[in-house]
Short mmCIF file of C-alpha atoms in Angstrom, two decimals:
data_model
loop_
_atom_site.label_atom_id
_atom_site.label_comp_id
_atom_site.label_asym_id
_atom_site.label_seq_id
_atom_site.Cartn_x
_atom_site.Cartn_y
_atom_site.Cartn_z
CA UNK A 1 57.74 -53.54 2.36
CA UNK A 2 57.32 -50.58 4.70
CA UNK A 3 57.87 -48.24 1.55
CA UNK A 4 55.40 -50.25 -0.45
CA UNK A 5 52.99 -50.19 2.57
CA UNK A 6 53.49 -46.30 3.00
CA UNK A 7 52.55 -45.74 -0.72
CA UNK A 8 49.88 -47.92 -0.41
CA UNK A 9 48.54 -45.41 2.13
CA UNK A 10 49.46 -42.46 1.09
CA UNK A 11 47.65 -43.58 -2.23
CA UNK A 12 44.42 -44.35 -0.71
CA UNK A 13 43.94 -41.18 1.11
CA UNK A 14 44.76 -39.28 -2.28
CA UNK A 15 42.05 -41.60 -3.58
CA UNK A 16 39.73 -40.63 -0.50
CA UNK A 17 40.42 -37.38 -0.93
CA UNK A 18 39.81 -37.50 -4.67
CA UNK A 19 36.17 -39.15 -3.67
CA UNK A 20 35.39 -36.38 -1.84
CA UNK A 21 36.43 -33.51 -3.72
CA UNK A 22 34.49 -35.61 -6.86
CA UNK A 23 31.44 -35.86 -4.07
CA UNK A 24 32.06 -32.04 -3.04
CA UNK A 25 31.98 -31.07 -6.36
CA UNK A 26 29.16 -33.30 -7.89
CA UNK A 27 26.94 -31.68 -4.53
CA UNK A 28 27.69 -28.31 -6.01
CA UNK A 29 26.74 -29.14 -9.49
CA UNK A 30 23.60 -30.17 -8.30
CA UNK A 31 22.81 -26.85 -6.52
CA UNK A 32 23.90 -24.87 -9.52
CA UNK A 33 21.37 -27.08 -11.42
CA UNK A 34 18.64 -26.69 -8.46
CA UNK A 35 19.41 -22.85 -9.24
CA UNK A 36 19.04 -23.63 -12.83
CA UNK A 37 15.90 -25.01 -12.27
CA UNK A 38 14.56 -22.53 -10.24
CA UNK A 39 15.59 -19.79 -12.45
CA UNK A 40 14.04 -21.21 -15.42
CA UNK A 41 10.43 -21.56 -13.26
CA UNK A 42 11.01 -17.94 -12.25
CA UNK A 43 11.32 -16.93 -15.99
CA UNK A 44 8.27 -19.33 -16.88
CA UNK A 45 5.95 -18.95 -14.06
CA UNK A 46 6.27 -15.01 -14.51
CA UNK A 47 5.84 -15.25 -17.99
CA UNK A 48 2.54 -17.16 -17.35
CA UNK A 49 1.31 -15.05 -14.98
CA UNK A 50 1.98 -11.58 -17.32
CA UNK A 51 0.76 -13.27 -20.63
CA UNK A 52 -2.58 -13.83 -17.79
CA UNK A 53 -2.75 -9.97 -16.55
CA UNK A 54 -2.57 -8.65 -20.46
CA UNK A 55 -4.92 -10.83 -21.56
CA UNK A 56 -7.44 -10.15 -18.68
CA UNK A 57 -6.24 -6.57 -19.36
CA UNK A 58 -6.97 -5.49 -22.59
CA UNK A 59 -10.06 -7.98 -22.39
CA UNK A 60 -11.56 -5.65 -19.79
CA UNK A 61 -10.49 -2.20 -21.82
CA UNK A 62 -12.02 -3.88 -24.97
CA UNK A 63 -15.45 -4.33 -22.86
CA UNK A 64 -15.01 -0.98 -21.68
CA UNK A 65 -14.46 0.92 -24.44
CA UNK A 66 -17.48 -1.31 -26.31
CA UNK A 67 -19.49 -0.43 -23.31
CA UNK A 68 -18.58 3.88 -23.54
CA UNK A 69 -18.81 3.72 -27.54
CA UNK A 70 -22.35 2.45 -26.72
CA UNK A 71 -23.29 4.64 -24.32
CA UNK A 72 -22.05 7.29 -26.09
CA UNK A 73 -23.78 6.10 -29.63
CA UNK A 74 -27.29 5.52 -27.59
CA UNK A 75 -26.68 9.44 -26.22
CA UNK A 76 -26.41 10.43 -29.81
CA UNK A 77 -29.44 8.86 -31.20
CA UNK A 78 -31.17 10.06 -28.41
CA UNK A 79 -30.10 13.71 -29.40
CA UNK A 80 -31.42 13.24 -32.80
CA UNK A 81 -34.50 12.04 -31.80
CA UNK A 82 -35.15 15.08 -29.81
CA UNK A 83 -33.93 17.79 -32.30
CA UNK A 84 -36.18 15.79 -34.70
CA UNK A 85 -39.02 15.65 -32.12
CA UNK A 86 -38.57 19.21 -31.44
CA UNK A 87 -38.41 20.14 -34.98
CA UNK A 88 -41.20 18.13 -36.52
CA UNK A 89 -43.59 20.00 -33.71
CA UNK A 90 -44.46 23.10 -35.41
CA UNK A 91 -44.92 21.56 -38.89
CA UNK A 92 -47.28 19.39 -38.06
CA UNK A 93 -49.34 22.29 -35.97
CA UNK A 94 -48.84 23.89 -39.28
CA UNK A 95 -50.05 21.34 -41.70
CA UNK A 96 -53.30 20.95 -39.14
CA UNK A 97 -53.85 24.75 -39.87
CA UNK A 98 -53.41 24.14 -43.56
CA UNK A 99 -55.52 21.27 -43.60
CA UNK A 100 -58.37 22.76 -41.96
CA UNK A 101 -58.50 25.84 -44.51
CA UNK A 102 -58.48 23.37 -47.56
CA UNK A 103 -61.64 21.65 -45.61
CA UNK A 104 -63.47 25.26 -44.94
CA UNK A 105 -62.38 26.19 -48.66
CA UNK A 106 -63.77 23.26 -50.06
CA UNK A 107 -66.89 23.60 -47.83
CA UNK A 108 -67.34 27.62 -49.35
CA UNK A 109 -66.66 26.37 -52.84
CA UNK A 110 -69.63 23.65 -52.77
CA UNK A 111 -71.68 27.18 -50.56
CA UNK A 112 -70.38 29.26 -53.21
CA UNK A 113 -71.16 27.24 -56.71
CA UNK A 114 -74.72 26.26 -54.90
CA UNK A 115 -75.77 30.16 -54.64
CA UNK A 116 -74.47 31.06 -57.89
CA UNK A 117 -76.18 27.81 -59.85
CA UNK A 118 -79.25 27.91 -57.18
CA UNK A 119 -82.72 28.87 -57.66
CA UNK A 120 -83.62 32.14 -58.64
CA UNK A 121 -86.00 33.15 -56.03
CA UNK A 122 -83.42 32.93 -53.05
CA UNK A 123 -80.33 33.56 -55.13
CA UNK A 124 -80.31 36.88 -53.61
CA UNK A 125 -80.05 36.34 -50.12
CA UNK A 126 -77.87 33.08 -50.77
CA UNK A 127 -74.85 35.44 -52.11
CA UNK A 128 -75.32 37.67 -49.80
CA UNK A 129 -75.17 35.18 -47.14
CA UNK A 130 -71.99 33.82 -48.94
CA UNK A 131 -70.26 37.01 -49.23
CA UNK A 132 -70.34 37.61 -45.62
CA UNK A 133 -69.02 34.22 -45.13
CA UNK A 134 -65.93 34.74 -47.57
CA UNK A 135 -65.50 38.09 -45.95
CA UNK A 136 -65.51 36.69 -42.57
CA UNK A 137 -62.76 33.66 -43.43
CA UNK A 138 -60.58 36.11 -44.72
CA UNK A 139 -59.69 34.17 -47.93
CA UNK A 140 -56.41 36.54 -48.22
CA UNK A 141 -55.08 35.58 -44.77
CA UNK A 142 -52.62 32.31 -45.25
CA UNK A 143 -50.15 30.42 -42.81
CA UNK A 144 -46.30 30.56 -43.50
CA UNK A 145 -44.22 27.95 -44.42
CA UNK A 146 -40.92 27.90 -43.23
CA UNK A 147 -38.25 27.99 -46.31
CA UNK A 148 -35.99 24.58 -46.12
CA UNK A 149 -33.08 26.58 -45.22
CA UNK A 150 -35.24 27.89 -42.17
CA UNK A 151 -35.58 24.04 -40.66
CA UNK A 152 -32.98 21.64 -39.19
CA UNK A 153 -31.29 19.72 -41.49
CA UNK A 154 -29.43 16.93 -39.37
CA UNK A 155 -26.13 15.76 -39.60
CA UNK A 156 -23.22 13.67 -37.46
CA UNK A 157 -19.83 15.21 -37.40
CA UNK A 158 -17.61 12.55 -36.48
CA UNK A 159 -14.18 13.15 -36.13
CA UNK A 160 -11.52 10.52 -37.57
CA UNK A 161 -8.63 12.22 -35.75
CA UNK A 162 -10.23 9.98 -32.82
CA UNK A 163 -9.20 7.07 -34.76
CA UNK A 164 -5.37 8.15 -34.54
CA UNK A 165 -5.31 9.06 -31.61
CA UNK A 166 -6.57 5.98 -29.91
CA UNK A 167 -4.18 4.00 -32.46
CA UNK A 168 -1.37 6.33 -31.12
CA UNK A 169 -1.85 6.15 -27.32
CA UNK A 170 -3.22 2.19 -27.76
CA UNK A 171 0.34 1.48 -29.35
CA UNK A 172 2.36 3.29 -26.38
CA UNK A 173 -0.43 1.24 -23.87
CA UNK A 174 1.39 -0.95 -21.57
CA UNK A 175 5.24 -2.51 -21.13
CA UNK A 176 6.94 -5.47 -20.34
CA UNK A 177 9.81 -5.21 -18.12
CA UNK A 178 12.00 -8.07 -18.01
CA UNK A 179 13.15 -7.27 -14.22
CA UNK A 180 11.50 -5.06 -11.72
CA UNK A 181 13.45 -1.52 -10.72
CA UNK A 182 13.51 -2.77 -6.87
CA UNK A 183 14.37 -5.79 -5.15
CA UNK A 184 13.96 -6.79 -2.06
CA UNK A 185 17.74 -6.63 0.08
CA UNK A 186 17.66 -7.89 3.33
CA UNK A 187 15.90 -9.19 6.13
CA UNK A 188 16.82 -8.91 9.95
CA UNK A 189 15.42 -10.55 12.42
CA UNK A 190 13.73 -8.77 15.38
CA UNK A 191 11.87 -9.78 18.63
CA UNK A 192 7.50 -10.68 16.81
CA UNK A 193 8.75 -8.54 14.09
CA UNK A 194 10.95 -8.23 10.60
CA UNK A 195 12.87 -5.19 9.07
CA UNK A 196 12.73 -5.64 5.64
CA UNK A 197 15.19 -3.64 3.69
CA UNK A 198 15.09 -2.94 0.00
CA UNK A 199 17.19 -1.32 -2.78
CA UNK A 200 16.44 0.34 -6.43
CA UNK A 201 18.37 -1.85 -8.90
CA UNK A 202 17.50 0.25 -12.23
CA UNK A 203 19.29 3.27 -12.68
CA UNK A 204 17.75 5.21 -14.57
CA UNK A 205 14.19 4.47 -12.26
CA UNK A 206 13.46 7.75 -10.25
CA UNK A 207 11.43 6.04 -7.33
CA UNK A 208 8.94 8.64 -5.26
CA UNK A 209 7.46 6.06 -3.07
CA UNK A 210 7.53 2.48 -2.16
CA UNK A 211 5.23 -0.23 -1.67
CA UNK A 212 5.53 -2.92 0.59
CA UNK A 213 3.54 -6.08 1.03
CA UNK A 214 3.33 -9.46 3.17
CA UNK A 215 1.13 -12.46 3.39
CA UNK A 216 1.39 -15.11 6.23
CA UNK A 217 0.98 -18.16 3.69
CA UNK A 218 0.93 -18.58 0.09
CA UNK A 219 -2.82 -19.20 0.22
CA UNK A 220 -3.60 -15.68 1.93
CA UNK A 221 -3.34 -12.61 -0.18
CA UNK A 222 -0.60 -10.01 -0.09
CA UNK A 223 -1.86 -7.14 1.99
CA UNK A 224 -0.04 -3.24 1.97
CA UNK A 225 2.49 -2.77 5.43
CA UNK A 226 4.12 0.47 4.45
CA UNK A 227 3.51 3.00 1.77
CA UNK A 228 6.16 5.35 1.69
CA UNK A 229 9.54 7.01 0.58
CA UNK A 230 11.86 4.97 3.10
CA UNK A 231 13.86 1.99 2.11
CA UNK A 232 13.71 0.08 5.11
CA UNK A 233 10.74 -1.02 7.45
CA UNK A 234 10.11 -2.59 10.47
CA UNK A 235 7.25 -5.26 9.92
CA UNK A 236 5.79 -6.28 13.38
CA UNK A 237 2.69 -8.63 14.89
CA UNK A 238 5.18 -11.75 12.85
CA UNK A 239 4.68 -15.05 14.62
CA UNK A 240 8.09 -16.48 15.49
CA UNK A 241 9.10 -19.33 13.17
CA UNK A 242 6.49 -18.93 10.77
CA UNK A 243 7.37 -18.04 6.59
CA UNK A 244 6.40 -14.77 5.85
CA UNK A 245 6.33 -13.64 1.94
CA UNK A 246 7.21 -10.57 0.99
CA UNK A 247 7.66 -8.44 -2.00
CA UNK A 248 7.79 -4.55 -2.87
CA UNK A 249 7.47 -2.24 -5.64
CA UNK A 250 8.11 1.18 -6.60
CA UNK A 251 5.92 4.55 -8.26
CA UNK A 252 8.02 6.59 -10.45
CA UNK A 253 8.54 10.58 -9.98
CA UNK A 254 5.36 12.40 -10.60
CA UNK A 255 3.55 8.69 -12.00
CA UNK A 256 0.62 7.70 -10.62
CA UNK A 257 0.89 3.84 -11.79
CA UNK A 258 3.30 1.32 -9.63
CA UNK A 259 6.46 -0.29 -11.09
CA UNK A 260 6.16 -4.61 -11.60
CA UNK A 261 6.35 -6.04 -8.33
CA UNK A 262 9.80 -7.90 -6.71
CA UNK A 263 10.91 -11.42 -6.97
CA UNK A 264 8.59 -12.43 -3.92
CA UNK A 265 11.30 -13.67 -1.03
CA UNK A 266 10.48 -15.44 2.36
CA UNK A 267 11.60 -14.07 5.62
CA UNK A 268 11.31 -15.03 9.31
CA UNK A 269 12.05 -14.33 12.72
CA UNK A 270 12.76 -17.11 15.62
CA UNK A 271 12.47 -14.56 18.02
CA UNK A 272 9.35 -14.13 20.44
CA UNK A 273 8.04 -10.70 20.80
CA UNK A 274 8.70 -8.85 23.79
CA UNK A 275 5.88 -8.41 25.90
CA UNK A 276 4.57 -6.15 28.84
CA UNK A 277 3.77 -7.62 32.45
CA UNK A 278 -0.29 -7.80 32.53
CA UNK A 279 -1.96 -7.50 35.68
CA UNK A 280 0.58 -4.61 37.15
CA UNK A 281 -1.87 -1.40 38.83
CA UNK A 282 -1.39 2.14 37.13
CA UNK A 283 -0.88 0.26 33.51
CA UNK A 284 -3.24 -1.27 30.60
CA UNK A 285 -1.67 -2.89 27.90
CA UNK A 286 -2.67 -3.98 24.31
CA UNK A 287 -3.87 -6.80 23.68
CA UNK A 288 -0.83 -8.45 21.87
CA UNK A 289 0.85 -6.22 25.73
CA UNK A 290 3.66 -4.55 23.19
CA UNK A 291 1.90 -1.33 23.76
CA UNK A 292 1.40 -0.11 27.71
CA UNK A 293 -0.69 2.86 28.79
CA UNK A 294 0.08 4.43 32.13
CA UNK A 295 -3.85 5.09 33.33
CA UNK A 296 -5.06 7.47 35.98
CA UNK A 297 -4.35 5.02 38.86
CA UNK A 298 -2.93 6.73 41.53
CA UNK A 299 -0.73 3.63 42.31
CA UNK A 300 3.54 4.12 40.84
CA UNK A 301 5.74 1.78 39.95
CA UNK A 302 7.96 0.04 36.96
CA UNK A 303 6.37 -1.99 34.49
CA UNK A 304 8.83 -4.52 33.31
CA UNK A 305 9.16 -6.95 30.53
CA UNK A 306 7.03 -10.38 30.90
CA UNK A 307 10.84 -12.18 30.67
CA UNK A 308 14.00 -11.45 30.06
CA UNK A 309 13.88 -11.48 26.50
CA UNK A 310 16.57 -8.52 25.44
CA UNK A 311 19.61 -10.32 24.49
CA UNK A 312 23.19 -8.32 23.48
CA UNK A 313 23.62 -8.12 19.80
CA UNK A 314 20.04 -7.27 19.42
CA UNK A 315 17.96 -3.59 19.03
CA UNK A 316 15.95 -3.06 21.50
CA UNK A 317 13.18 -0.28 20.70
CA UNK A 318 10.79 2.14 22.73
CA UNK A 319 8.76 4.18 20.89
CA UNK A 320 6.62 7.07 22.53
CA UNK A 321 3.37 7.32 20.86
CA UNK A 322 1.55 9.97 23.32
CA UNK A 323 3.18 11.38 25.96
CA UNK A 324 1.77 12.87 29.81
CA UNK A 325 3.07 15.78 32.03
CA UNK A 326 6.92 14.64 32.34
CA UNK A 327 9.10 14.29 35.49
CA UNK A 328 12.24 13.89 36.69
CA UNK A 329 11.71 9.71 37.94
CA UNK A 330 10.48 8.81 34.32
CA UNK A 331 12.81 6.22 32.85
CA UNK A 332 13.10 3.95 29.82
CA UNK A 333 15.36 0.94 29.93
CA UNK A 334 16.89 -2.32 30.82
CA UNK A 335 18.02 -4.27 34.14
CA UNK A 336 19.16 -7.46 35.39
CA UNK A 337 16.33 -8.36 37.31
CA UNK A 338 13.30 -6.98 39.02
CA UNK A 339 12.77 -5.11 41.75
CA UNK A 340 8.86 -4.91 42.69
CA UNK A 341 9.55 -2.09 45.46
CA UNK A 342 11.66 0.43 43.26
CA UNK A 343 9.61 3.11 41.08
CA UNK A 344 11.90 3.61 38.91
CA UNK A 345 14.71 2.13 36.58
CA UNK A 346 17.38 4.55 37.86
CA UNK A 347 19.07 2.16 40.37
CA UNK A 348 21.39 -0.26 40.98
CA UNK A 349 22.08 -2.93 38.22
CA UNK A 350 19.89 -1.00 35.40
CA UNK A 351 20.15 1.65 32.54
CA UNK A 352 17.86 3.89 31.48
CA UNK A 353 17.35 7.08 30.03
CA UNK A 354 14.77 9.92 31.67
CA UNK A 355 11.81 11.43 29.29
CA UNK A 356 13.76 14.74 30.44
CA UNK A 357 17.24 13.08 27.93
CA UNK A 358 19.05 12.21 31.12
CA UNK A 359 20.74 8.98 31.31
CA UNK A 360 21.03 6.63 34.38
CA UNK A 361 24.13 3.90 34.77
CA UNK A 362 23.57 1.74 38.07
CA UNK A 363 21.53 4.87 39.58
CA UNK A 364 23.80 7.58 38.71
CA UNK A 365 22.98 10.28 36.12
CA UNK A 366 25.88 10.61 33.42
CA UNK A 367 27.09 14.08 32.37
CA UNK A 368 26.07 13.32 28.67
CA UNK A 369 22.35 14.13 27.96
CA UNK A 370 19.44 13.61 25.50
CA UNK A 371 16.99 15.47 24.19
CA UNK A 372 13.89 14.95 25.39
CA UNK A 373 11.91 12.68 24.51
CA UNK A 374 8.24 13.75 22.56
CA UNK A 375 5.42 12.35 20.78
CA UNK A 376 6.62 10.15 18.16
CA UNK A 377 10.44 9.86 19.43
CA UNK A 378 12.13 6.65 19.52
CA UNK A 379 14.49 5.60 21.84
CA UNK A 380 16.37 2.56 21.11
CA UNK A 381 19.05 0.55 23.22
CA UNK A 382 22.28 -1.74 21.67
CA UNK A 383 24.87 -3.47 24.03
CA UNK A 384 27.47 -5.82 23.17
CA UNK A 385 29.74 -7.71 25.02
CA UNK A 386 33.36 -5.92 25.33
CA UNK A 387 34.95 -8.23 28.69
CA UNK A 388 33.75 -11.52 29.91
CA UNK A 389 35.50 -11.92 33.15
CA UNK A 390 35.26 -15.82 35.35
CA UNK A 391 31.31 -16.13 36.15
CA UNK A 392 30.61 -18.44 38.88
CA UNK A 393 29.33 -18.50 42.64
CA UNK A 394 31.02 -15.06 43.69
CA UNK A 395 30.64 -13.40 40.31
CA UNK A 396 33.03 -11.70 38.18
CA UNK A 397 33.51 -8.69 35.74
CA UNK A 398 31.45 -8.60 32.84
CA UNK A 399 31.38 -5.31 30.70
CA UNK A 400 28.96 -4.33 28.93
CA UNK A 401 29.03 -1.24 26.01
CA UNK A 402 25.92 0.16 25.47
CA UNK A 403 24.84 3.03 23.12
CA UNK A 404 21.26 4.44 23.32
CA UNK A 405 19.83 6.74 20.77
CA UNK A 406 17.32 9.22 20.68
CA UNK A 407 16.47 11.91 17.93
CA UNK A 408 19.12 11.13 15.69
CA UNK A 409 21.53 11.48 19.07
CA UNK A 410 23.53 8.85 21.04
CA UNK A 411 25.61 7.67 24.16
CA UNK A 412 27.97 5.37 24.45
CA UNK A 413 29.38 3.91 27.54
CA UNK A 414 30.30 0.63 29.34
CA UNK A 415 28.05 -0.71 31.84
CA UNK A 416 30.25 -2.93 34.50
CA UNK A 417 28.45 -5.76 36.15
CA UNK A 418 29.50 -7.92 38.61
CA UNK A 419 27.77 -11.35 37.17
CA UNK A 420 27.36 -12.60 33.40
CA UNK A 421 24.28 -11.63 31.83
CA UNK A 422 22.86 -13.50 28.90
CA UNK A 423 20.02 -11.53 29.00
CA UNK A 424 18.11 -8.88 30.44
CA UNK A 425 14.80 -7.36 31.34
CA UNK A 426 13.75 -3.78 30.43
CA UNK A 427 10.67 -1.35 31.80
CA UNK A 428 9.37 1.26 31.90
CA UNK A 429 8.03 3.90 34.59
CA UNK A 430 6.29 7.16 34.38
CA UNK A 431 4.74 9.62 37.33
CA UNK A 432 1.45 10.90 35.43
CA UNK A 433 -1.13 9.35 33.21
CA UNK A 434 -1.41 10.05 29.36
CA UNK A 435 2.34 8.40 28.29
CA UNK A 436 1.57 5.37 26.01
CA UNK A 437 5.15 3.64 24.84
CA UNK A 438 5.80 0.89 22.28
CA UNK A 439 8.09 -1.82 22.44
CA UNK A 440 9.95 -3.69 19.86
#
C-alpha cells in the first residue's frame, strides 16, 4: 500500500508538472501568435500607408506637371502672338500707304479723263493744271513690298526627345523598400531624458546623416530632435513615465532625399529629471532649473541639486555651455549632503573636479589631472558600488569607484565613505559670472 500510495504521488506531480509545462507552453504559443499578429499588421498597416503616399504622390506630380505644361503652352502662344503682332505692324502701315495712292490715282484718273474729254474753251488750262498735279504725285515713286521670304513665317519646334526622357526618368521615379536601412537599437533610461541609440541594418546603405524624431502621443506629430552623423542621442525635457514614440531615418552619401523611416518603437524613462536649487543668490536657473547661470551677484557659494537624485549605476552629466574667468575653487560634482556654509565642493564627503582638470576626493586634490574644462566640454560622473560594509547607527565602510570623464579623458578611483549611500547630491560652484552649466 505504501508503494501503491508513493506511485500514486509520484504520478500526480508528473501529471502537475505535465499541466504546467502544457500551460507554459500553450502561454508561449500564444505570444508567438500575438507576434504573428502583430507582424502581419506591421506588413499591412505599412502597406496601406505607402500604397497612400504614392498615390497622393504621383497625384500631386500629375497636377504639377499639367500645371508647368500649361504655363509653359500659355508662354508659347503668347510668343506667337507677339512675333505675329510685331510682324503684321508694318504691313498694314504699308497697305494704308498703298491704299491711299489707289484713292489719289483714281481721283487723277476721273481729273485726268475730265480735262482730256472737257470743254474746249478751258481744256487748256485744265491739262496744264493736271500735269502739274501728276508731276507733283510723282506717279513713278511706289512703296516696297517685302518678298515672302523677307517676313516671318511661324513655326513650333517641339522636341519628342522630351517624350523619352520623361518616360526614362518617370520609370526610374520612386522605390519600394521592403525594410528601412536603419533601425532603431536601444533605449536607456536617463534622469527627464532618453538616449536613443540606433544602427544601419543594410549593408550596402552608405548613411551621411541621420534623422531622428519623437512625438509625446500618437495623436501629436513627429517633430526633428537631432539631425546629424552620430548614432546615438541623448533626448531630454521627457516626462518620467510617459510613452514616447520614436523613429529615425537615414540620407545616403552625397543624396539629398531621406531613406523610409524605422519601425516606430516606444521608449520611456521612470526617472525624474535632476533639477537645480531655485531661490539660491549669485545663480538663475532655467525654467525647467536643468540649466544654472552664475550672475553678477557678488554673493559665493555651491548650488546643489534640488534632491538627491544621482543614484550609482547611473551617468551623471555636466555640460559647460559658456564659460567665465576660471579659478582655482571652481568645482563640478557630487556629495553626500549639503553644506550651506562651504563655497565649494572640494571638502569633506564630496568629489568633484576643478574647471582648471583638477580632481578633489574628500577635499584633497589627486595627482591625476584633467584638462580643462571649455565651452562645450562635458564632464560626466559614474560610480558603482565595489564594498558594502555593516551600515547602521555608527556607520561602516562603504566604497565607492568612481570614474569621471572629460574630453575624451578619465579617472578612476575609489571613494571610501564611512555610511551607505543610496544616493547622492551633486553642485556646482564657480568664483566669477559668465559660466552657464547643464545638467543631465
Amino acid at each position: 500500500p505504501m508503494e501503491a500510495e508513493a506511485e500514486a504521488r509520484l504520478l500526480l506531480q508528473e501529471a502537475q508538472e505535465s499541466i504546467e509545462a502544457a500551460r507554459s507552453y500553450r502561454r508561449e504559443l500564444q505570444q508567438r501568435l500575438r507576434g504573428l499578429q502583430q507582424a502581419r499588421q506591421q506588413i499591412r498597416e505599412s502597406a496601406t500607408l505607402t500604397r497612400d503616399v504614392l498615390e497622393q504622390h504621383f497625384s500631386d506630380l500629375k497636377g504639377t506637371l499639367k500645371k508647368l505644361l500649361d504655363e509653359r503652352l500659355v508662354s508659347l502662344l503668347q510668343e506667337v502672338d507677339a512675333i505675329e503682332q510685331e510682324s503684321i505692324k508694318p504691313l498694314d502701315e504699308c497697305q494704308k500707304l498703298i491704299e491711299h495712292g489707289i484713292s489719289t490715282a483714281d481721283d487723277l484718273l476721273r481729273e485726268g479723263e475730265s480735262a482730256v474729254h472737257g470743254d474746249a474753251g478751258q481744256q487748256n488750262e485744265k491739262l496744264c493744271n493736271f500735269t502739274k498735279k501728276a508731276l507733283h504725285i510723282q506717279l513713278d515713286s511706289l512703296p516696297e513690298v517685302p518678298s515672302l521670304v523677307d517676313v516671318p513665317c511661324l513655326s513650333a519646334q517641339l522636341d519628342d526627345g522630351l517624350l523619352t526622357i520623361l518616360k526614362d526618368q518617370i520609370f526610374r521615379h520612386g522605390t519600394v523598400a521592403s525594410r528601412p536601412p536603419v533601425q532603431l537599437e536601444e533605449f536607456v533610461e536617463k534622469p527627464g531624458g532618453i538616449l536613443v541609440r540606433w544602427c544601419k541594418v543594410d549593408d550596402d546603405f552608405v548613411p551621411q546623416d541621420y534623422r531622428l524624431q519623437y512625438r509625446k502621443s500618437a495623436a501629436s506629430h513627429f517633430e526633428d530632435v537631432y539631425v546629424g552623423s552620430e548614432t546615438e542621442f541623448i533626448v531630454l525635457h521627457i516626462d518620467p513615465n510617459v510613452d514616447y514614440q520614436f523613429r529615425v531615418c537615414a540620407r545616403g552619401d552625397g543624396r539629398q532625399e531621406w531613406s523610409p523611416w524605422s519601425v516606430p518603437q516606444i521608449g520611456r524613462t521612470t526617472l525624474v529629471p535632476h533639477e537645480w536649487t531655485a531661490g539660491l543668490e549669485g545663480y538663475s536657473l532655467s525654467s525647467r532649473r536643468n540649466i544654472a547661470l552664475r550672475n553678477d551677484s557678488q554673493s559665493c557659494g555651491v548650488l546643489y541639486s534640488k534632491a538627491p537624485t544621482y543614484s550609482c549605476g547611473q551617468t551623471l552629466t555636466f555640460r559647460i555651455e559658456t564659460v567665465g574667468q576660471p579659478d582655482r575653487r571652481d568645482s563640478l560634482g557630487v556629495c553626500v549632503e549639503q553644506q550651506n556654509g562651504s563655497d565649494s565642493l572640494q571638502r569633506d564627503k564630496a568629489v568633484c573636479i576643478s574647471t582648471n582638470g583638477a580632481v578633489f576626493v574628500n577635499g584633497k586634490e589627486m595627482t591625476n589631472q584633467l584638462p580643462a574644462v571649455t565651452s562645450g566640454s562635458t564632464v560626466t560622473f559614474d560610480m558603482e558600488v565595489v564594498q558594502l560594509g555593516p551600515c547602521g547607527n555608527e556607520g561602516g565602510n562603504f566604497k565607492l569607484r568612481v570614474t569621471i570623464s572629460s574630453n575624451n579623458r578619465e579617472v578612476v578611483f575609489d571613494w571610501v565613505l564611512d555610511q551607505c549611500c543610496g544616493s547622492l547630491y551633486f553642485g556646482c560652484s564657480f568664483s566669477y559670472p559668465g559660466w552657464k552649466v547643464l545638467v543631465f
